[in-house]
Amino acid sequence: MSEHKNFRIRWGMAIDLDKCTGCGACVVSCQVENNNAPLVDASDKERIVNWLTVYRLENGKSFPDAEVAYLPRPCMQCGNPSCVPVCPVVATDKNEEGGIVSQIYPRCIGCRYCMAACPYHVRVFNWFDPVWPKGMEKTLTPFTSTRPRGVVEKCNFCHQRWDMAKEKARKDGTDPMDLPEGAYVPACVETCPTGALVFGDLNNKDHKVSQLAHGPHARRLLERLGGDPQVYYISRRDWVLDLLDNHLAGEAGHGKAEGGHHG
Ligand code: SF4
Ligand code: SF4
């Protein structure tokens, strides 16, 4: 683990697992926003480059007591990111301004140490150069670079959107480091049709995400590993909260977890 630093702004996300329907709209908007090449053959796993994955959770019971939940998983932007200290060329770092963990593609040498170190399987390696089927290259956005074969990439909370929000604030003569709530949100948050994703500054008590993160129904994924994620999950169901920290059947938790999870 790296040295834990404190920042004035800590961008974070709260994800309500009782609101998420697993529709996948967040995944699609993430791919479009960040210029991830369209998937031509979903069975070719090595070509899948997703920054955000939605997992299905089950409570392990039979009908009529069976329940499912859907868990969208972006990068946790860990306060104590295990991916950062293992990188031999400082191609990934904890951003001093907003606590976002960066990925600097031109520096990455593709050793994949960071992938091994991340407990959330967030990072993906480009085994191939990205290919856009004819005509679909028109969907490329000018705000994000594409990544070549041989480098690792991952979710960065749509960092380019923060840059644009800061630029707008400068033009408007307001403080770019004191953006109003909603001035900067990642594409997935903007797209979610059920309002399951909430984004803002965890250090700002007026931001909804900060209130949700401190609420009684909030937990973090594998919290006991000590990575200090900046993504919080909300659920009013004990079995869901138990699965978030990988509580085993019989282990003391918030409820009685019997279920498993499936990607
Ligand atoms: S979730 Fe993984 S890739 Fe993201 S900051 Fe944490 S350790 Fe690094
Ligand atoms: S868009 Fe919203 S509801 Fe759909 S999968 Fe993502 S978080 Fe869930």
Short mmCIF file of C-alpha atoms in Angstrom, two decimals, residues 12-218:
data_model
loop_
_atom_site.label_atom_id
_atom_site.label_comp_id
_atom_site.label_asym_id
_atom_site.label_seq_id
_atom_site.Cartn_x
_atom_site.Cartn_y
_atom_site.Cartn_z
CA GLY A 12 -16.37 9.94 -4.88
CA MET A 13 -19.38 7.92 -5.93
CA ALA A 14 -22.29 6.37 -4.05
CA ILE A 15 -24.03 3.49 -5.82
CA ASP A 16 -27.48 2.46 -4.60
CA LEU A 17 -27.71 -1.29 -5.19
CA ASP A 18 -31.42 -1.24 -4.39
CA LYS A 19 -32.01 1.16 -7.30
CA CYS A 20 -29.73 -0.43 -9.91
CA THR A 21 -31.69 -2.61 -12.37
CA GLY A 22 -28.61 -3.96 -14.17
CA CYS A 23 -29.65 -2.33 -17.45
CA GLY A 24 -26.02 -1.63 -18.42
CA ALA A 25 -26.62 1.92 -19.67
CA CYS A 26 -23.70 3.10 -17.51
CA VAL A 27 -21.37 0.61 -19.22
CA VAL A 28 -22.36 1.78 -22.71
CA SER A 29 -22.03 5.47 -21.88
CA CYS A 30 -18.61 4.80 -20.32
CA GLN A 31 -17.41 3.06 -23.47
CA VAL A 32 -18.62 5.87 -25.72
CA GLU A 33 -17.25 8.64 -23.49
CA ASN A 34 -13.84 7.03 -23.15
CA ASN A 35 -13.34 5.77 -26.70
CA ASN A 36 -13.39 2.07 -25.90
CA ALA A 37 -13.59 0.18 -29.19
CA PRO A 38 -16.88 -1.65 -29.78
CA LEU A 39 -16.86 -5.34 -28.98
CA VAL A 40 -17.16 -7.40 -32.14
CA ASP A 41 -17.10 -10.86 -30.54
CA ALA A 42 -18.17 -11.05 -26.87
CA SER A 43 -16.79 -14.60 -26.58
CA ASP A 44 -13.25 -13.32 -27.24
CA LYS A 45 -12.48 -12.35 -23.64
CA GLU A 46 -8.99 -11.00 -24.34
CA ARG A 47 -10.49 -8.29 -26.53
CA ILE A 48 -12.90 -7.05 -23.88
CA VAL A 49 -11.86 -3.60 -22.65
CA ASN A 50 -14.44 -2.41 -20.11
CA TRP A 51 -13.78 0.25 -17.50
CA LEU A 52 -17.05 -0.42 -15.73
CA THR A 53 -18.55 -3.86 -15.18
CA VAL A 54 -21.98 -4.74 -13.74
CA TYR A 55 -21.97 -7.92 -11.62
CA ARG A 56 -25.01 -9.91 -10.57
CA LEU A 57 -25.40 -10.84 -6.90
CA GLU A 58 -27.76 -13.56 -5.63
CA ASN A 59 -28.96 -14.34 -2.11
CA GLY A 60 -28.68 -18.07 -2.84
CA LYS A 61 -32.28 -18.87 -1.90
CA SER A 62 -34.94 -20.66 -3.93
CA PHE A 63 -38.21 -19.22 -5.18
CA PRO A 64 -40.13 -17.43 -3.68
CA ASP A 65 -37.31 -16.11 -1.45
CA ALA A 66 -34.74 -15.67 -4.25
CA GLU A 67 -33.39 -12.14 -4.64
CA VAL A 68 -30.84 -10.59 -6.97
CA ALA A 69 -28.94 -7.31 -6.97
CA TYR A 70 -26.71 -5.69 -9.57
CA LEU A 71 -23.36 -4.17 -8.67
CA PRO A 72 -21.74 -1.67 -11.05
CA ARG A 73 -17.98 -1.60 -10.42
CA PRO A 74 -15.89 1.36 -11.60
CA CYS A 75 -12.35 2.02 -10.32
CA MET A 76 -12.61 2.62 -6.57
CA GLN A 77 -10.05 5.48 -6.79
CA CYS A 78 -8.61 4.04 -3.57
CA GLY A 79 -7.26 6.44 -0.94
CA ASN A 80 -4.55 3.85 -0.42
CA PRO A 81 -4.22 2.37 -3.91
CA SER A 82 -2.29 -0.89 -4.08
CA CYS A 83 -1.81 -0.39 -7.83
CA VAL A 84 0.31 2.78 -7.46
CA PRO A 85 3.46 1.72 -5.52
CA VAL A 86 4.02 -1.38 -7.67
CA CYS A 87 4.31 0.59 -10.93
CA PRO A 88 8.04 0.76 -11.79
CA VAL A 89 7.67 3.82 -14.07
CA VAL A 90 5.09 5.96 -12.20
CA ALA A 91 2.55 5.51 -14.98
CA THR A 92 -0.24 5.57 -12.39
CA ASP A 93 -0.52 7.96 -9.46
CA LYS A 94 -2.93 9.36 -6.91
CA ASN A 95 -3.93 12.77 -8.28
CA GLU A 96 -3.08 15.53 -5.82
CA GLU A 97 -6.10 17.65 -6.67
CA GLY A 98 -9.13 15.36 -6.57
CA GLY A 99 -7.88 12.03 -5.34
CA ILE A 100 -8.45 10.34 -8.71
CA VAL A 101 -5.97 7.56 -9.54
CA SER A 102 -4.52 8.45 -12.94
CA GLN A 103 -3.24 6.25 -15.74
CA ILE A 104 -0.57 7.79 -17.99
CA TYR A 105 -0.63 5.71 -21.17
CA PRO A 106 2.61 6.95 -22.85
CA ARG A 107 4.57 5.96 -19.73
CA CYS A 108 3.02 2.51 -19.25
CA ILE A 109 5.40 -0.30 -20.21
CA GLY A 110 2.72 -2.99 -19.99
CA CYS A 111 4.32 -4.99 -17.15
CA ARG A 112 0.82 -5.44 -15.62
CA TYR A 113 2.05 -5.31 -12.00
CA CYS A 114 -0.81 -2.89 -11.28
CA MET A 115 -3.34 -5.41 -12.59
CA ALA A 116 -2.00 -8.04 -10.22
CA ALA A 117 -2.07 -5.59 -7.31
CA CYS A 118 -5.63 -4.30 -7.77
CA PRO A 119 -8.01 -6.41 -5.66
CA TYR A 120 -11.03 -5.26 -7.68
CA HIS A 121 -9.92 -6.47 -11.13
CA VAL A 122 -10.52 -2.97 -12.42
CA ARG A 123 -7.56 -2.67 -14.79
CA VAL A 124 -7.48 -4.07 -18.31
CA PHE A 125 -4.59 -4.72 -20.66
CA ASN A 126 -4.71 -4.01 -24.40
CA TRP A 127 -3.57 -7.23 -26.05
CA PHE A 128 -4.49 -5.76 -29.44
CA ASP A 129 -4.71 -2.36 -31.09
CA PRO A 130 -8.31 -1.11 -30.89
CA VAL A 131 -10.38 -1.50 -34.06
CA TRP A 132 -13.48 0.50 -34.99
CA PRO A 133 -15.68 -1.12 -37.62
CA LYS A 134 -16.02 1.10 -40.72
CA GLY A 135 -18.22 4.08 -39.95
CA MET A 136 -18.05 3.67 -36.18
CA GLU A 137 -14.83 5.67 -35.99
CA LYS A 138 -17.19 8.65 -36.32
CA THR A 139 -18.30 7.97 -32.74
CA LEU A 140 -14.81 8.75 -31.37
CA THR A 141 -14.86 11.68 -28.95
CA PRO A 142 -12.09 14.31 -29.19
CA PHE A 143 -11.71 14.60 -25.41
CA THR A 144 -10.06 11.25 -24.71
CA SER A 145 -7.08 9.59 -26.37
CA THR A 146 -7.31 6.05 -27.71
CA ARG A 147 -4.89 3.51 -26.23
CA PRO A 148 -2.53 1.32 -28.23
CA ARG A 149 -1.69 -2.35 -27.81
CA GLY A 150 0.62 -3.01 -24.86
CA VAL A 151 -0.70 -0.58 -22.24
CA VAL A 152 -3.01 -0.89 -19.25
CA GLU A 153 -6.08 1.31 -18.88
CA LYS A 154 -8.85 1.87 -16.34
CA CYS A 155 -11.70 4.13 -15.19
CA ASN A 156 -10.58 7.63 -14.18
CA PHE A 157 -14.00 9.08 -13.24
CA CYS A 158 -14.06 10.70 -16.75
CA HIS A 159 -11.20 13.01 -15.74
CA GLN A 160 -11.62 14.98 -18.99
CA ARG A 161 -15.02 16.13 -17.75
CA TRP A 162 -13.41 17.58 -14.65
CA ASP A 163 -10.86 19.42 -16.79
CA MET A 164 -13.70 20.88 -18.86
CA ALA A 165 -15.67 21.89 -15.76
CA LYS A 166 -12.59 23.65 -14.35
CA GLU A 167 -12.03 25.41 -17.68
CA LYS A 168 -15.62 26.62 -17.71
CA ALA A 169 -15.30 27.92 -14.14
CA ARG A 170 -12.15 29.87 -15.10
CA LYS A 171 -13.99 31.43 -18.04
CA ASP A 172 -16.95 32.29 -15.79
CA GLY A 173 -14.59 33.85 -13.25
CA THR A 174 -15.46 31.33 -10.51
CA ASP A 175 -13.12 29.15 -8.46
CA PRO A 176 -12.31 25.94 -10.44
CA MET A 177 -11.49 24.20 -7.16
CA ASP A 178 -14.88 25.00 -5.68
CA LEU A 179 -17.29 23.68 -8.31
CA PRO A 180 -21.00 23.57 -7.47
CA GLU A 181 -22.48 20.09 -7.07
CA GLY A 182 -23.30 18.63 -10.49
CA ALA A 183 -20.84 20.80 -12.46
CA TYR A 184 -18.69 17.70 -12.94
CA VAL A 185 -20.14 14.18 -13.14
CA PRO A 186 -18.81 11.12 -15.00
CA ALA A 187 -20.76 9.81 -18.01
CA CYS A 188 -22.13 6.78 -16.14
CA VAL A 189 -23.68 9.00 -13.46
CA GLU A 190 -25.24 11.30 -16.05
CA THR A 191 -26.72 8.33 -17.93
CA CYS A 192 -28.14 6.09 -15.19
CA PRO A 193 -31.92 6.11 -15.70
CA THR A 194 -32.75 5.12 -12.12
CA GLY A 195 -30.54 7.62 -10.30
CA ALA A 196 -28.56 4.77 -8.72
CA LEU A 197 -25.25 6.61 -9.15
CA VAL A 198 -24.49 9.77 -7.17
CA PHE A 199 -21.23 11.69 -7.61
CA GLY A 200 -19.54 14.58 -5.85
CA ASP A 201 -16.92 15.67 -3.33
CA LEU A 202 -16.70 13.35 -0.33
CA ASN A 203 -15.00 16.14 1.62
CA ASN A 204 -17.93 18.53 1.09
CA LYS A 205 -20.67 17.93 3.67
CA ASP A 206 -23.19 19.69 1.41
CA HIS A 207 -22.72 17.18 -1.38
CA LYS A 208 -25.24 14.34 -1.42
CA VAL A 209 -22.51 11.74 -1.98
CA SER A 210 -20.86 12.75 1.28
CA GLN A 211 -24.13 12.36 3.18
CA LEU A 212 -24.83 8.97 1.57
CA ALA A 213 -21.30 7.74 2.33
CA HIS A 214 -21.81 8.46 6.03
CA GLY A 215 -25.32 6.97 6.13
CA PRO A 216 -26.26 3.75 7.94
CA HIS A 217 -26.70 1.75 4.71
CA ALA A 218 -23.29 2.50 3.17
#
